[in-house]
PDB file of N, CA, C and O in Angstrom:
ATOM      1  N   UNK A   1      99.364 115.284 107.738  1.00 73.00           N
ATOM      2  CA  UNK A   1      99.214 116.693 107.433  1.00 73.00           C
ATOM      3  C   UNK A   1     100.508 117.437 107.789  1.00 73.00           C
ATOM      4  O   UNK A   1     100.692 118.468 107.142  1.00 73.00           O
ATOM      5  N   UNK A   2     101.363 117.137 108.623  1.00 72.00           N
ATOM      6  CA  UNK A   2     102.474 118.171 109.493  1.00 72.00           C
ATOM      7  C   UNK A   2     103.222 117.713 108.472  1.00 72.00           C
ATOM      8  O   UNK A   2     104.186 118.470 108.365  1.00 72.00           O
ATOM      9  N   UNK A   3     103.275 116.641 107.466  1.00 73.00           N
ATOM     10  CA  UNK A   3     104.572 116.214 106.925  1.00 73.00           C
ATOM     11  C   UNK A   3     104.363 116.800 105.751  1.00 73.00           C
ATOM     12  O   UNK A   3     105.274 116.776 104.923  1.00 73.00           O
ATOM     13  N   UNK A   4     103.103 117.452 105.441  1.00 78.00           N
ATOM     14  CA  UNK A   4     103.146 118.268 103.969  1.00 78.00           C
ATOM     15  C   UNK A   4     103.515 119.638 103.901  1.00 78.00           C
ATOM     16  O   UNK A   4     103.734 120.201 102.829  1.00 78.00           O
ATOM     17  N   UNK A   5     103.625 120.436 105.496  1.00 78.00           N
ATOM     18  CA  UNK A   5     102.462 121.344 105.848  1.00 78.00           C
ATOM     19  C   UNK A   5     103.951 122.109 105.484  1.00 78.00           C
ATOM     20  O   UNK A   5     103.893 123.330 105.631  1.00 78.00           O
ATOM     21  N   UNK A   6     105.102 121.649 105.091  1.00 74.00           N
ATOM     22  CA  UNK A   6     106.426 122.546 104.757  1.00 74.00           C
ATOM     23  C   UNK A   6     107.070 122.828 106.174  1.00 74.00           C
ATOM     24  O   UNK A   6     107.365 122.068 107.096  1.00 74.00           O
ATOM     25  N   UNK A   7     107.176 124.126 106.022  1.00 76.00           N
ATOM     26  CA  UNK A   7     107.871 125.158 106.904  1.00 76.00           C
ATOM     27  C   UNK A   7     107.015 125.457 108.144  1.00 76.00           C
ATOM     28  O   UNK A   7     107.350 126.291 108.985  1.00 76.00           O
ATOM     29  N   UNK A   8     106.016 124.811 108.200  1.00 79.00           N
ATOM     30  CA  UNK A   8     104.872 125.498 109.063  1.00 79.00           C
ATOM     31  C   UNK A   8     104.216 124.411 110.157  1.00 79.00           C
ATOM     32  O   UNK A   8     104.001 123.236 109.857  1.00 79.00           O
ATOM     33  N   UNK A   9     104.005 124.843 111.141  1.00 85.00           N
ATOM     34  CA  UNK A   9     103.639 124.241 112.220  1.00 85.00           C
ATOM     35  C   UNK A   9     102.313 124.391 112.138  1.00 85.00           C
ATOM     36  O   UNK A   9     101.902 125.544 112.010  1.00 85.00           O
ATOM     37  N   UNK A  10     101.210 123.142 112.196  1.00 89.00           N
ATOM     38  CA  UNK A  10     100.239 123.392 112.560  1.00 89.00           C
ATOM     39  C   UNK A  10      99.841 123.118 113.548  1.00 89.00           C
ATOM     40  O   UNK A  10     100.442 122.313 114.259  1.00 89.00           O
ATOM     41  N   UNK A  11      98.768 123.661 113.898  1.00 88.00           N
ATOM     42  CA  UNK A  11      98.048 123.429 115.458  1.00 88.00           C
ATOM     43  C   UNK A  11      96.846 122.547 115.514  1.00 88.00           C
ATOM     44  O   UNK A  11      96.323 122.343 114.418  1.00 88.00           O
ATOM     45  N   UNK A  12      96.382 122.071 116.381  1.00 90.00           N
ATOM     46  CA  UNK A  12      95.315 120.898 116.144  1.00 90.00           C
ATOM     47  C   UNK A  12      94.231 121.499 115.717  1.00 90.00           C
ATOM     48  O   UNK A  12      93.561 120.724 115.035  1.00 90.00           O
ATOM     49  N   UNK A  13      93.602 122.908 115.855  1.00 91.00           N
ATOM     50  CA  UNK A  13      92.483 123.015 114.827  1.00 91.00           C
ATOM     51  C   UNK A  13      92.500 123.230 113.673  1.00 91.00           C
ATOM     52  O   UNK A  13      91.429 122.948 113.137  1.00 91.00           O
ATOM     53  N   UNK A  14      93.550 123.767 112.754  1.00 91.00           N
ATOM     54  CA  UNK A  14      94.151 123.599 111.392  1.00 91.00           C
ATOM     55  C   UNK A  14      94.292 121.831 111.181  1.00 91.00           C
ATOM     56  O   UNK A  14      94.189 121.501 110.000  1.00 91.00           O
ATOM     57  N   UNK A  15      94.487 120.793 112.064  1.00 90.00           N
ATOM     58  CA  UNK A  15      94.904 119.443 111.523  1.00 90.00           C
ATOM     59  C   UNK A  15      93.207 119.003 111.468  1.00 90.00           C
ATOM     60  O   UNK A  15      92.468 118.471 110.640  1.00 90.00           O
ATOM     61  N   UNK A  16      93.139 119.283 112.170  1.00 91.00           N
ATOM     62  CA  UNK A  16      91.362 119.151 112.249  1.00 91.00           C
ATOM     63  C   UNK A  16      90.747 119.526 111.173  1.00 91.00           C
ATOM     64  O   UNK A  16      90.070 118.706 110.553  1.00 91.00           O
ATOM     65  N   UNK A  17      90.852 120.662 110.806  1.00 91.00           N
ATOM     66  CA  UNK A  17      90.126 121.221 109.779  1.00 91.00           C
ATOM     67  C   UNK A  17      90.573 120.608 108.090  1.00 91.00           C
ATOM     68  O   UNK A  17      89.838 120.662 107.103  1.00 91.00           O
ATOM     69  N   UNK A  18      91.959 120.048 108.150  1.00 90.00           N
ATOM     70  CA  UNK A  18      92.374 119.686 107.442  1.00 90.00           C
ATOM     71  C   UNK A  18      91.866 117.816 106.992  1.00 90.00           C
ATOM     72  O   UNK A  18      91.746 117.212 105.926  1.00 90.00           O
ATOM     73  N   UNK A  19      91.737 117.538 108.076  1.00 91.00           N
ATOM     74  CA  UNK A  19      91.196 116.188 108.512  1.00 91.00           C
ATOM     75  C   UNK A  19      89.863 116.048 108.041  1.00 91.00           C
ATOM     76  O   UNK A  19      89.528 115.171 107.245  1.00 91.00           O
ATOM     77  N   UNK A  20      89.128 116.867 108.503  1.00 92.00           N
ATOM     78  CA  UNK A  20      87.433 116.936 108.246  1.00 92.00           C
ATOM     79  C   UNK A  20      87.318 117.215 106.489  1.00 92.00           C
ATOM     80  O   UNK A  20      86.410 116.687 105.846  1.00 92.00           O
ATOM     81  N   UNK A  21      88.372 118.117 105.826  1.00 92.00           N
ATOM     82  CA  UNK A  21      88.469 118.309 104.358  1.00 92.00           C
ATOM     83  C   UNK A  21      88.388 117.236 103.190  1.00 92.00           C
ATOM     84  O   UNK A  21      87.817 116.943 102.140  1.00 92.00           O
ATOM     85  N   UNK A  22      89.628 116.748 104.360  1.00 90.00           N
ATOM     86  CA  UNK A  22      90.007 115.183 103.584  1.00 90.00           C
ATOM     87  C   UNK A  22      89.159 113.951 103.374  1.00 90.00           C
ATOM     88  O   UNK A  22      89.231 113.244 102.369  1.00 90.00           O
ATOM     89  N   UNK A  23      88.130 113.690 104.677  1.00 92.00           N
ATOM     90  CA  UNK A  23      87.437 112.990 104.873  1.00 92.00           C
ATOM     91  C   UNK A  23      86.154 112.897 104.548  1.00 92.00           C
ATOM     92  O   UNK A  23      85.540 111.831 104.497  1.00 92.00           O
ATOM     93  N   UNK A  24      85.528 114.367 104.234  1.00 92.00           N
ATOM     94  CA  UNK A  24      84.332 114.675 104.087  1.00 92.00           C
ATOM     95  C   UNK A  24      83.877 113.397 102.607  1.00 92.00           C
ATOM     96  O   UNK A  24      84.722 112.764 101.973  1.00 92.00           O
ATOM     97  N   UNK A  25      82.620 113.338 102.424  1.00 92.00           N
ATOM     98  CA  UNK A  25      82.273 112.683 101.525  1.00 92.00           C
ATOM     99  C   UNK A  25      81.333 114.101 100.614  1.00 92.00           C
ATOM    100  O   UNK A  25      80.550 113.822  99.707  1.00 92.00           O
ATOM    101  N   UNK A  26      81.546 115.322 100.978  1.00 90.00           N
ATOM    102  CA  UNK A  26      80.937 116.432 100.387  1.00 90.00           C
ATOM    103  C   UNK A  26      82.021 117.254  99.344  1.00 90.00           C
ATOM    104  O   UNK A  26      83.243 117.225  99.490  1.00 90.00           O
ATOM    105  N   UNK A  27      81.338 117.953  98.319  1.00 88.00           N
ATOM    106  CA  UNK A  27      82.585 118.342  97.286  1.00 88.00           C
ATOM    107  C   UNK A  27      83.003 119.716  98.297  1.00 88.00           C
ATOM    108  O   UNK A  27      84.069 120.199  98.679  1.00 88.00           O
ATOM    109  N   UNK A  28      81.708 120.009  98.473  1.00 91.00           N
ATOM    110  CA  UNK A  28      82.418 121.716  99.600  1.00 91.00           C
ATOM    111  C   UNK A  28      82.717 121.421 100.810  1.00 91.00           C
ATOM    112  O   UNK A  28      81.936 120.722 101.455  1.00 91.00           O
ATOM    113  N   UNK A  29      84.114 121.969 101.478  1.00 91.00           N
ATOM    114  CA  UNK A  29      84.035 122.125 102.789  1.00 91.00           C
ATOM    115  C   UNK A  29      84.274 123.609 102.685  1.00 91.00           C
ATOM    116  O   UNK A  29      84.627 124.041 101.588  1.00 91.00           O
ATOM    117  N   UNK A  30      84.062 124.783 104.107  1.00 93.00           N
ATOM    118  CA  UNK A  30      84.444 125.826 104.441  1.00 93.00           C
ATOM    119  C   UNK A  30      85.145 125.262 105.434  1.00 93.00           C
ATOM    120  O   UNK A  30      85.043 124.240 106.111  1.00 93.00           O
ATOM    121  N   UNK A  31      86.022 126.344 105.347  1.00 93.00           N
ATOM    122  CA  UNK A  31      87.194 126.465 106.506  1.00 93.00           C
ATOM    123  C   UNK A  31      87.240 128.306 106.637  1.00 93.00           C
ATOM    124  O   UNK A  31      87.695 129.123 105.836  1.00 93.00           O
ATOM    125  N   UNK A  32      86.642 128.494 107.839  1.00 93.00           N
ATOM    126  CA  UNK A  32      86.425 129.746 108.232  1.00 93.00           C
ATOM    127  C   UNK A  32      87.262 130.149 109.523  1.00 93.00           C
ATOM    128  O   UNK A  32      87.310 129.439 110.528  1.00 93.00           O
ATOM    129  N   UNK A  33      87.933 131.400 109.382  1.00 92.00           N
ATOM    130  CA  UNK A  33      88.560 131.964 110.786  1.00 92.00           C
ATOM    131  C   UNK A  33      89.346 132.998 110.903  1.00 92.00           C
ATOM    132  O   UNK A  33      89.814 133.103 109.769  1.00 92.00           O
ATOM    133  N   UNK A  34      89.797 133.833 111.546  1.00 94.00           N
ATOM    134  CA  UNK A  34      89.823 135.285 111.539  1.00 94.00           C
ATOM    135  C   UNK A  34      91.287 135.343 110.656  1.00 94.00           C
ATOM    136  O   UNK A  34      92.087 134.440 110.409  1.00 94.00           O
ATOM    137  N   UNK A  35      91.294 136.299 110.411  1.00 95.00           N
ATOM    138  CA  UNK A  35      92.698 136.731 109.311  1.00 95.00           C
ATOM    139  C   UNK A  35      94.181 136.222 110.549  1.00 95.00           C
ATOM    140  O   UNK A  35      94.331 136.510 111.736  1.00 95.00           O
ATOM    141  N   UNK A  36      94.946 135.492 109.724  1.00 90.00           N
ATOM    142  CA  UNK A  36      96.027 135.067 110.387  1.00 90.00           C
ATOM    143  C   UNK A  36      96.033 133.899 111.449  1.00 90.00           C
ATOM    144  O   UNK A  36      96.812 133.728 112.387  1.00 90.00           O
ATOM    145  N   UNK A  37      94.810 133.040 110.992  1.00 90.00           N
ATOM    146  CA  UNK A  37      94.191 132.159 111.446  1.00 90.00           C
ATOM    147  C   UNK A  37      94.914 131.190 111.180  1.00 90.00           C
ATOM    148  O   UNK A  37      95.018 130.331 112.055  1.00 90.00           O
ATOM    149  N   UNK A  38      95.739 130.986 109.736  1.00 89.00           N
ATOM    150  CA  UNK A  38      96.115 129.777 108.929  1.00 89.00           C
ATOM    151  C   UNK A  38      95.301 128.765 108.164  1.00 89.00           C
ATOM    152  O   UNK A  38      95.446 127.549 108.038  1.00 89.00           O
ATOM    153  N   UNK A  39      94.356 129.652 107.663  1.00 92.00           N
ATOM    154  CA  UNK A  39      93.454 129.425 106.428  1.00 92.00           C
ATOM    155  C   UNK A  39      93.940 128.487 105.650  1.00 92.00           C
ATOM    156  O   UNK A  39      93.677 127.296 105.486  1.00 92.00           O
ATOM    157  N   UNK A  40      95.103 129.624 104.954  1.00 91.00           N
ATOM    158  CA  UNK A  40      95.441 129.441 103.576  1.00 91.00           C
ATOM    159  C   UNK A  40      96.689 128.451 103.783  1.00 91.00           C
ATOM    160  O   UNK A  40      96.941 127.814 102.760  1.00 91.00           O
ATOM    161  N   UNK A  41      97.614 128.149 104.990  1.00 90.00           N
ATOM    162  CA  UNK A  41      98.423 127.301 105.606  1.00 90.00           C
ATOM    163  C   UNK A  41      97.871 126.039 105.448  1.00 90.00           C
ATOM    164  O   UNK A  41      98.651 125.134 105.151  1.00 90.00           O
ATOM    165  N   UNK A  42      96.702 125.784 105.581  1.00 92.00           N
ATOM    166  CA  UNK A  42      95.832 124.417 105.977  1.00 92.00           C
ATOM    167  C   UNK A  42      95.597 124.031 104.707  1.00 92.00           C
ATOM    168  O   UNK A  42      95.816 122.885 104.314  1.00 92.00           O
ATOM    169  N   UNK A  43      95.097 125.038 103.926  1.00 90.00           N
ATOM    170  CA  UNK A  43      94.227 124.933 102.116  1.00 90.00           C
ATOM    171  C   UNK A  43      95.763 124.178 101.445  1.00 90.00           C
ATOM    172  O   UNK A  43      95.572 122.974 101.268  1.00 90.00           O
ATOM    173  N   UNK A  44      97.068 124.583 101.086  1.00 90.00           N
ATOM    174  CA  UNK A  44      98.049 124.329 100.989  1.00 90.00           C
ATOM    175  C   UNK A  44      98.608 123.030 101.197  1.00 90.00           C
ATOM    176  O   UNK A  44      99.112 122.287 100.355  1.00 90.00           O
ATOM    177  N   UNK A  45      98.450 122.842 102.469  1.00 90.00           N
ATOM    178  CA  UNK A  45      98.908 121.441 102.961  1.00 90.00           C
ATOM    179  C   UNK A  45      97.685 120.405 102.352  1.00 90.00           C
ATOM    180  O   UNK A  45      98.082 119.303 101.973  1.00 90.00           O
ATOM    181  N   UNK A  46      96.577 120.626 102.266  1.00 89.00           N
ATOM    182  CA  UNK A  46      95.143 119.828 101.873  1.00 89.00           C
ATOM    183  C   UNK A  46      95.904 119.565 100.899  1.00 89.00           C
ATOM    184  O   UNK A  46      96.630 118.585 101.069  1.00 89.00           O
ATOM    185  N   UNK A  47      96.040 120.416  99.374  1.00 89.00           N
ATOM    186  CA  UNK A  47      96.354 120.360  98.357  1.00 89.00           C
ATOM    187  C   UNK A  47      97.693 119.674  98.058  1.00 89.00           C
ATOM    188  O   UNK A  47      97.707 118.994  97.032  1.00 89.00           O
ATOM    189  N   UNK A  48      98.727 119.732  98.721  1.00 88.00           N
ATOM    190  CA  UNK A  48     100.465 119.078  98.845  1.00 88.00           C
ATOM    191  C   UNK A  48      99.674 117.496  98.733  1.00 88.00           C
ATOM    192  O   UNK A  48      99.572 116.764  97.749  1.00 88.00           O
ATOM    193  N   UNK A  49      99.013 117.240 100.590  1.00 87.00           N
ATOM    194  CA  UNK A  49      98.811 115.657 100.669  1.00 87.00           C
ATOM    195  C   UNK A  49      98.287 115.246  99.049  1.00 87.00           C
ATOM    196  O   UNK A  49      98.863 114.434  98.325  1.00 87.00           O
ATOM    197  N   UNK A  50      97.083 116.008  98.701  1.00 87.00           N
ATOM    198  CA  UNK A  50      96.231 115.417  97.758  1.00 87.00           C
ATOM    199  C   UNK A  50      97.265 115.300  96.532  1.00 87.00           C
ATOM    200  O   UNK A  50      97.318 114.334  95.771  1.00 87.00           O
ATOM    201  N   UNK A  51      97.783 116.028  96.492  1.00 89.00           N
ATOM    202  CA  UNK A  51      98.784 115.838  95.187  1.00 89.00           C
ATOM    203  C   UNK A  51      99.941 114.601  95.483  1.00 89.00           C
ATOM    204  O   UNK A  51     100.335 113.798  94.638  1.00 89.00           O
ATOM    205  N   UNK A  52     100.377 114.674  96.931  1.00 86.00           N
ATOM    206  CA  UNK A  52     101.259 113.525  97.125  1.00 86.00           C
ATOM    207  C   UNK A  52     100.329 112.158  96.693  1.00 86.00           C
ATOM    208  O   UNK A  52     100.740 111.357  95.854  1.00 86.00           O
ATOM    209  N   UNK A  53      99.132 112.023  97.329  1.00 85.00           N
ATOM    210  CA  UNK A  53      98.596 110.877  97.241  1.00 85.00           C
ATOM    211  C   UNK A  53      97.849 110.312  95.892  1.00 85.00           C
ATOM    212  O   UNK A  53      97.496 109.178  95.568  1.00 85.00           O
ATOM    213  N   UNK A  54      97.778 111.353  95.365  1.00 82.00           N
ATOM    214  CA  UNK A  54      96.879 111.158  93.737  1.00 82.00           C
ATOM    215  C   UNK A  54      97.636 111.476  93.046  1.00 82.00           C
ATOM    216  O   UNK A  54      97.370 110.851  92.020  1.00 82.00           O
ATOM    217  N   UNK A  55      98.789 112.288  92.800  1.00 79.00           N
ATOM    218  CA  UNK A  55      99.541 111.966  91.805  1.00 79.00           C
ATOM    219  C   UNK A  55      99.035 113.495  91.115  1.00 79.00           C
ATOM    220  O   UNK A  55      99.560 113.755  90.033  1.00 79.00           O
ATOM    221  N   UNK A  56      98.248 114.311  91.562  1.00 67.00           N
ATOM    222  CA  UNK A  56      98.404 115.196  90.513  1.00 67.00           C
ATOM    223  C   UNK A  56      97.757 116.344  90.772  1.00 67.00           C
ATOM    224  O   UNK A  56      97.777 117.263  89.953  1.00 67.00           O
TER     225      UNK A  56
END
C-alpha cells in the first residue's frame, strides 16, 4: 500500500483499512472517518495497487 500511496504517508489505520478493502471477499466495503481523515488518500492508493496488479 505505502508503495502506491504516491506522495503520501499513510498511517496504520488507513493501511488497515486499505488491507481489509483488498481482502474482503464482499463487493462493498465502507471506509468511514472524520473529514481529513485520509479517506480519499486510502480510496486512491486501493485503486493505484488494483490497477498495478490487474492491469486496468
Amino acid at each position: 500500500m505505502r508503495q502506491v500511496a504516491g506522495t503520501h504517508d499513510l498511517n496504520a489505520e488507513q493501511i488497515a483499512a486499505g488491507t481489509l478493502a483488498l481482502a474482503s471477499k464482499d463487493r462493498t466495503v465502507v471506509i468511514q472517518g472524520v473529514a481529513g481523515a485520509g479517506k480519499t488518500t486510502i480510496i486512491s492508493a486501493i485503486a493505484a495497487w488494483r490497477i498495478r496488479r490487474e492491469g486496468r
